[in-house]
Short mmCIF file of C-alpha atoms in Angstrom, two decimals:
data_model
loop_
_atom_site.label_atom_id
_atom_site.label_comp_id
_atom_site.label_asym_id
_atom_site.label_seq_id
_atom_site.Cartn_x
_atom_site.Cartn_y
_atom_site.Cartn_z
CA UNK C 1 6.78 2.32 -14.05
CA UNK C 2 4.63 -0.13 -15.26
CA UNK C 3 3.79 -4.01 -14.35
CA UNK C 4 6.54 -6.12 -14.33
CA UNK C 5 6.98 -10.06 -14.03
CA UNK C 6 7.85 -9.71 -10.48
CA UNK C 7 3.74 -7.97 -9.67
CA UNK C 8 2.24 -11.24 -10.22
CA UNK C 9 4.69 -13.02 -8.00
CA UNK C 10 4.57 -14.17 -4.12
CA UNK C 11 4.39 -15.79 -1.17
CA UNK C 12 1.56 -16.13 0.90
CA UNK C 13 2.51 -15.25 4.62
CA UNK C 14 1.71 -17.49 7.74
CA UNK C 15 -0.83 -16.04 10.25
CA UNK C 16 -4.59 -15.50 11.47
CA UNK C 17 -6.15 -11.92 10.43
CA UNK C 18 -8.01 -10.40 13.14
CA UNK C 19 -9.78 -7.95 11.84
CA UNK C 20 -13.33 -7.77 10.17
CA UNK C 21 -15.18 -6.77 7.01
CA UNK C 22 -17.07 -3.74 7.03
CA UNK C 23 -19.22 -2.06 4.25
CA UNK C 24 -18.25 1.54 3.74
CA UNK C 25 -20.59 3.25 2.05
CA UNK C 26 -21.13 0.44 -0.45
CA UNK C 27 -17.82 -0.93 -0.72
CA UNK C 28 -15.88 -3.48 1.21
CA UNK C 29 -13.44 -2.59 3.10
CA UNK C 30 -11.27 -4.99 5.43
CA UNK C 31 -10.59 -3.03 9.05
CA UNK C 32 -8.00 -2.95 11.71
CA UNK C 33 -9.00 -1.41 14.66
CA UNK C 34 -6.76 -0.91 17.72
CA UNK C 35 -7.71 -2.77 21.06
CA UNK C 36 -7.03 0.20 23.45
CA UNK C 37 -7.51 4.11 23.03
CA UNK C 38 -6.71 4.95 19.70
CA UNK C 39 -7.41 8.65 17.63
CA UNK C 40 -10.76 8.00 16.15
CA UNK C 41 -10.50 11.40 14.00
CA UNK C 42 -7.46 10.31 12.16
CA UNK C 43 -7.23 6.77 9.69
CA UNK C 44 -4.64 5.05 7.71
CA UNK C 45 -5.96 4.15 4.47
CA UNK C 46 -4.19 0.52 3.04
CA UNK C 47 -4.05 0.76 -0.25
CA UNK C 48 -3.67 -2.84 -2.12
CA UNK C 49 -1.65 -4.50 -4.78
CA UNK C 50 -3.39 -6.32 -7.65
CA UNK C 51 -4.21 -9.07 -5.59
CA UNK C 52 -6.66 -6.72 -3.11
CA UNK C 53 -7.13 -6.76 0.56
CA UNK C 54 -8.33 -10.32 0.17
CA UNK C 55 -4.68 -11.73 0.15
CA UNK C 56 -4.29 -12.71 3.69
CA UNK C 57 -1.05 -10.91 3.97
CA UNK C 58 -2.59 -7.30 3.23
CA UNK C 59 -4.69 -8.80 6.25
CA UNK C 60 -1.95 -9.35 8.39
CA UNK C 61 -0.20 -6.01 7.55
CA UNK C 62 -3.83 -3.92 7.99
CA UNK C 63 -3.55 -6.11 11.17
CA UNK C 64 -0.04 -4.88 12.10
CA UNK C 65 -0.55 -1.49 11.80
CA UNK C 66 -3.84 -1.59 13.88
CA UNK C 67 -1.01 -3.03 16.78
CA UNK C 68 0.62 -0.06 16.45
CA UNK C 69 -2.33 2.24 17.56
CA UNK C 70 -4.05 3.25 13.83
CA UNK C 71 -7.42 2.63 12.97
CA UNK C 72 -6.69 1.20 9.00
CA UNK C 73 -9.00 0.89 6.50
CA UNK C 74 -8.26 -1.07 3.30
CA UNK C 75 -10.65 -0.64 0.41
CA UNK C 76 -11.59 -3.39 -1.74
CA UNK C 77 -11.37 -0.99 -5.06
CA UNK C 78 -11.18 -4.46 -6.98
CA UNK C 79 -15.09 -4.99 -5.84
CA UNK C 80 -13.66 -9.58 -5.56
CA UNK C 81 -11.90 -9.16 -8.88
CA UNK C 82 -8.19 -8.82 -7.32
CA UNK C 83 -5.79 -10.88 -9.17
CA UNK C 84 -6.21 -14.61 -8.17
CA UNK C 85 -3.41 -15.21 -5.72
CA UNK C 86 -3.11 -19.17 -6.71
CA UNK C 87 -0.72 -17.67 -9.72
CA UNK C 88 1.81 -17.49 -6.89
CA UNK C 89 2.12 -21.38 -6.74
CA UNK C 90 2.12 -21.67 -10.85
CA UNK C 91 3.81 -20.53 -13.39
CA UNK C 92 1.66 -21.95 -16.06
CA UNK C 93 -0.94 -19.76 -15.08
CA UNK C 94 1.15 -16.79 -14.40
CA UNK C 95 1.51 -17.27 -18.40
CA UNK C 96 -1.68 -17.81 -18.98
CA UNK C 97 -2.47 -14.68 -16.78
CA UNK C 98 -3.49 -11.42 -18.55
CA UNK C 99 -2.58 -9.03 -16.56
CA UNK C 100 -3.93 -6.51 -18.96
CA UNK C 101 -6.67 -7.07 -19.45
CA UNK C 102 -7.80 -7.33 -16.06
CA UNK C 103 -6.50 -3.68 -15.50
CA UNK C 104 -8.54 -2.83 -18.23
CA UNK C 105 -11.38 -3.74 -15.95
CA UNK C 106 -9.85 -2.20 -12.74
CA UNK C 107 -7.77 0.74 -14.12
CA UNK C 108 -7.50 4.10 -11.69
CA UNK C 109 -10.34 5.77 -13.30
CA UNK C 110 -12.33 2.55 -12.12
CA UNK C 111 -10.75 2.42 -8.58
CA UNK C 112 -10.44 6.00 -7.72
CA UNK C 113 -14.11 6.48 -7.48
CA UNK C 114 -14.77 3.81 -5.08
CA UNK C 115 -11.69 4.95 -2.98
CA UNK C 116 -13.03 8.48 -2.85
CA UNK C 117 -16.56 7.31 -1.50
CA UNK C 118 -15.01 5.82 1.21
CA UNK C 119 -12.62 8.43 1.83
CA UNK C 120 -16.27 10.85 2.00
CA UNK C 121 -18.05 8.49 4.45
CA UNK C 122 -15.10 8.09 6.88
CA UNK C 123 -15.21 12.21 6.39
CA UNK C 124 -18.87 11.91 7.57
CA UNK C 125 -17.93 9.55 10.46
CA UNK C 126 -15.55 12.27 12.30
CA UNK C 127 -12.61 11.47 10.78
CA UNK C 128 -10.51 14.63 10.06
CA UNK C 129 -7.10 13.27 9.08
CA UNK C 130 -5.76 10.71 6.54
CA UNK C 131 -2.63 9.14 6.07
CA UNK C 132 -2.15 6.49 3.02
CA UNK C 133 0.00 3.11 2.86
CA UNK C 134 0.29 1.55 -0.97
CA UNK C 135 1.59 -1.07 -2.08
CA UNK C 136 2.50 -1.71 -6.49
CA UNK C 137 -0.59 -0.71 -7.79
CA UNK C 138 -1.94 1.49 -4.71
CA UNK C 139 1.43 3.10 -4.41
CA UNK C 140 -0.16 5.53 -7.42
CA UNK C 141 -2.85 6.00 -5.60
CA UNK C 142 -0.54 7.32 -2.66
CA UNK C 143 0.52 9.62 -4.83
CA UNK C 144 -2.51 10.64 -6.39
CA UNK C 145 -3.62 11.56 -2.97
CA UNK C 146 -1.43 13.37 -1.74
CA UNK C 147 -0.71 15.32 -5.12
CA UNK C 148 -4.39 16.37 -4.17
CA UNK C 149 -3.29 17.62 -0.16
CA UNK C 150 -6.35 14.62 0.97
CA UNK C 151 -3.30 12.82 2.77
CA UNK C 152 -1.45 14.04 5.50
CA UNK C 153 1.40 11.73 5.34
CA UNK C 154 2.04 9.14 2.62
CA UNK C 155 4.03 5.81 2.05
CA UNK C 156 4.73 4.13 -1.15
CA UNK C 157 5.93 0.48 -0.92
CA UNK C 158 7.68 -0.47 -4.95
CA UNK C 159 4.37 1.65 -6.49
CA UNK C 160 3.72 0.52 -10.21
CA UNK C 161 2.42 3.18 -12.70
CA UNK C 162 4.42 6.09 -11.86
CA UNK C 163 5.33 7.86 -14.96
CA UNK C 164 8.85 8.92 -14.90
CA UNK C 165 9.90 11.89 -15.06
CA UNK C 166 6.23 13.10 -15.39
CA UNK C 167 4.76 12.33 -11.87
CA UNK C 168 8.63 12.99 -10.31
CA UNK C 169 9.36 16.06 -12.48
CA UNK C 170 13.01 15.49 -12.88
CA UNK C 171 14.52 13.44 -15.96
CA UNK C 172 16.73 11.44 -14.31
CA UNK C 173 17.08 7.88 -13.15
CA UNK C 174 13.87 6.23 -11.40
CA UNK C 175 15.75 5.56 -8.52
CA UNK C 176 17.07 8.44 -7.42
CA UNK C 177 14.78 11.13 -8.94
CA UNK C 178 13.00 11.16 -6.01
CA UNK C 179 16.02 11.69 -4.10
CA UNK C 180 17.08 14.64 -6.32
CA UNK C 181 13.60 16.50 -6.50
CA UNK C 182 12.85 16.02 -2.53
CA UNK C 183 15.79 15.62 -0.54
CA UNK C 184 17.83 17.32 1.20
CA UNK C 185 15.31 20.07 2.87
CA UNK C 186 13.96 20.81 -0.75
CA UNK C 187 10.56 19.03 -0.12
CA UNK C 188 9.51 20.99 3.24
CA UNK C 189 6.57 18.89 4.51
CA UNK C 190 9.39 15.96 4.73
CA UNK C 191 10.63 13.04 2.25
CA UNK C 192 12.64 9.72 2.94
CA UNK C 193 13.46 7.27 0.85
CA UNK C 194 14.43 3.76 2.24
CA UNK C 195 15.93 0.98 0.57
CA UNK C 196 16.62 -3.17 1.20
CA UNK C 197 19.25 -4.71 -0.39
CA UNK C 198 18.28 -7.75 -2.10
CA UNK C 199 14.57 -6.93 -2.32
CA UNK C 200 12.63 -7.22 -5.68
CA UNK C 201 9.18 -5.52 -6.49
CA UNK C 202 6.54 -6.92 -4.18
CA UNK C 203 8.92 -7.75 -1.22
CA UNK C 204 7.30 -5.78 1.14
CA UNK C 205 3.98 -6.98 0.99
CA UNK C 206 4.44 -10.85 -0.84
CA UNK C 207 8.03 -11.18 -0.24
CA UNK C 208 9.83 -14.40 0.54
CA UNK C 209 10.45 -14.82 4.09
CA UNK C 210 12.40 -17.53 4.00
CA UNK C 211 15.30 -15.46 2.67
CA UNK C 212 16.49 -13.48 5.31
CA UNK C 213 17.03 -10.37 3.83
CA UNK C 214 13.90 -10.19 1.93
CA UNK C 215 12.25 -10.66 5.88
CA UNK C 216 14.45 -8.14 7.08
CA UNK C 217 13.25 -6.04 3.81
CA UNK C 218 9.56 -6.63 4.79
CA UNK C 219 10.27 -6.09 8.42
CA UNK C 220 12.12 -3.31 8.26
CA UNK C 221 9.36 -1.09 5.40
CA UNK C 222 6.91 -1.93 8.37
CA UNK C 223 9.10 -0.44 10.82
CA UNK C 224 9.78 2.21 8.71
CA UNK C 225 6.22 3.12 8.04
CA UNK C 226 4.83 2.97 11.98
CA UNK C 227 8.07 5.21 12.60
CA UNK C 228 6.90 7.86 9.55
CA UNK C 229 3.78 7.84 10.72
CA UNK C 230 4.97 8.54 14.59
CA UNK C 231 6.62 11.60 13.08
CA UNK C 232 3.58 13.14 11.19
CA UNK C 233 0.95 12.62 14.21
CA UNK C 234 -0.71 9.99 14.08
CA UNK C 235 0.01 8.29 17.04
CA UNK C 236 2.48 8.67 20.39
CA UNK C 237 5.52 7.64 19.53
CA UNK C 238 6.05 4.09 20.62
CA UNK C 239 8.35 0.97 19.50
CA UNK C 240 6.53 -0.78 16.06
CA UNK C 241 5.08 -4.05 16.98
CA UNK C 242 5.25 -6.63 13.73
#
């Protein structure tokens, strides 16, 4: 899959971020860290959209999942060139917008490295275990990781850039060639696949949520990620706080 109209769309969610900036062995990272006892060898890496971890509702999810008891990390692989996210409010310069360009500056063979030397210091810091969160454009990287076993558990919100049937290995339809090549017990470390009705690209990170079911959509990924990440130990099981 590659970028479609709907990756430069959005919304820009209501809310304070709480959590702070932190240099990670050069880069920028923005960090959610849990208030109370949390598992200090094991981190959830939030992997962005286009728009980075800049866009104050990448904040607020980093945020959310910190709630929930995991210490996230979201790298700014973009280095402050994330898509502008003033395109949301006009569609002049969503035409004017080269999207291409811009991943020609900020391409996977440009974000990757940065990724992994923050992966490598967080490795140096104690951590032991690493799950992965993407959204569009990070939803490759999801995959990239785990392809490589550097994940222990992985979630991949509408992920851009998948090459179908290559990275899926089954020539038929996008949407359920995942289904056909994982479920049912044939993928052993685990697989689900969850879907909103009425939810385009983006929704779960830039959705609308003024339309109720693209809130439920949203609400309901995020519950669905705390409650995958329950299941592959990461934290006590415990009811997902939004």
């Amino acid at each position: 899959m590659s970028f479609c109209e709907d990756c430069i769309k959005g919304v820009k969610h209501e809310g304070t971020p709480e959590g702070k900036w932190e240099t990670i062995n050069g880069v920028e990272c923005y960090v959610g860290t849990p208030s109370g006892e949390y598992q200090k060898d094991k981190v959830l890496l939030y992997l962005s959209d286009i728009f980075g971890p800049q866009l104050p509702n990448a904040q607020l999810l980093v945020d959310g999942f910190a709630k929930n008891g995991f210490k996230t990390v979201a790298p700014d692989f973009f280095e402050k060139d994330g898509v502008p996210f003033d395109l949301f409010d006009s569609e002049e310069k969503r035409q004017a917008f080269d999207l291409q360009i811009w991943f020609s500056r900020h391409g996977p063979h440009i974000a990757r490295p940065l990724l992994d030397k923050v992966i490598a210091a967080l490795k140096g810091q104690g951590v032991t275990m690493f799950a992965a969160t993407g959204y569009c454009y990070g939803g490759r990287l999801v995959f990239d990781l785990a392809f490589e076993n550097i994940t222990s558990a992985s979630i991949a919100n509408h992920p851009s850039h998948l090459k179908s049937p290559d990275d899926l290995e089954f020539p038929l339809p996008a949407q359920s060639q995942a289904d056909v090549i994982f479920g049912e017990g044939k993928f052993t470390p685990g697989y689900k696949r969850e879907y909103f009705d009425g939810c385009t690209h983006g929704f779960a990170v830039r959705g609308d949520l003024s339309i109720p079911q693209v809130k439920a959509g949203k609400e309901g990924a995020f519950k669905a990620a705390v409650e995958w990440l329950h299941k592959y130990g990461f934290v006590p099981e415990r009811k997902a706080s939004k």
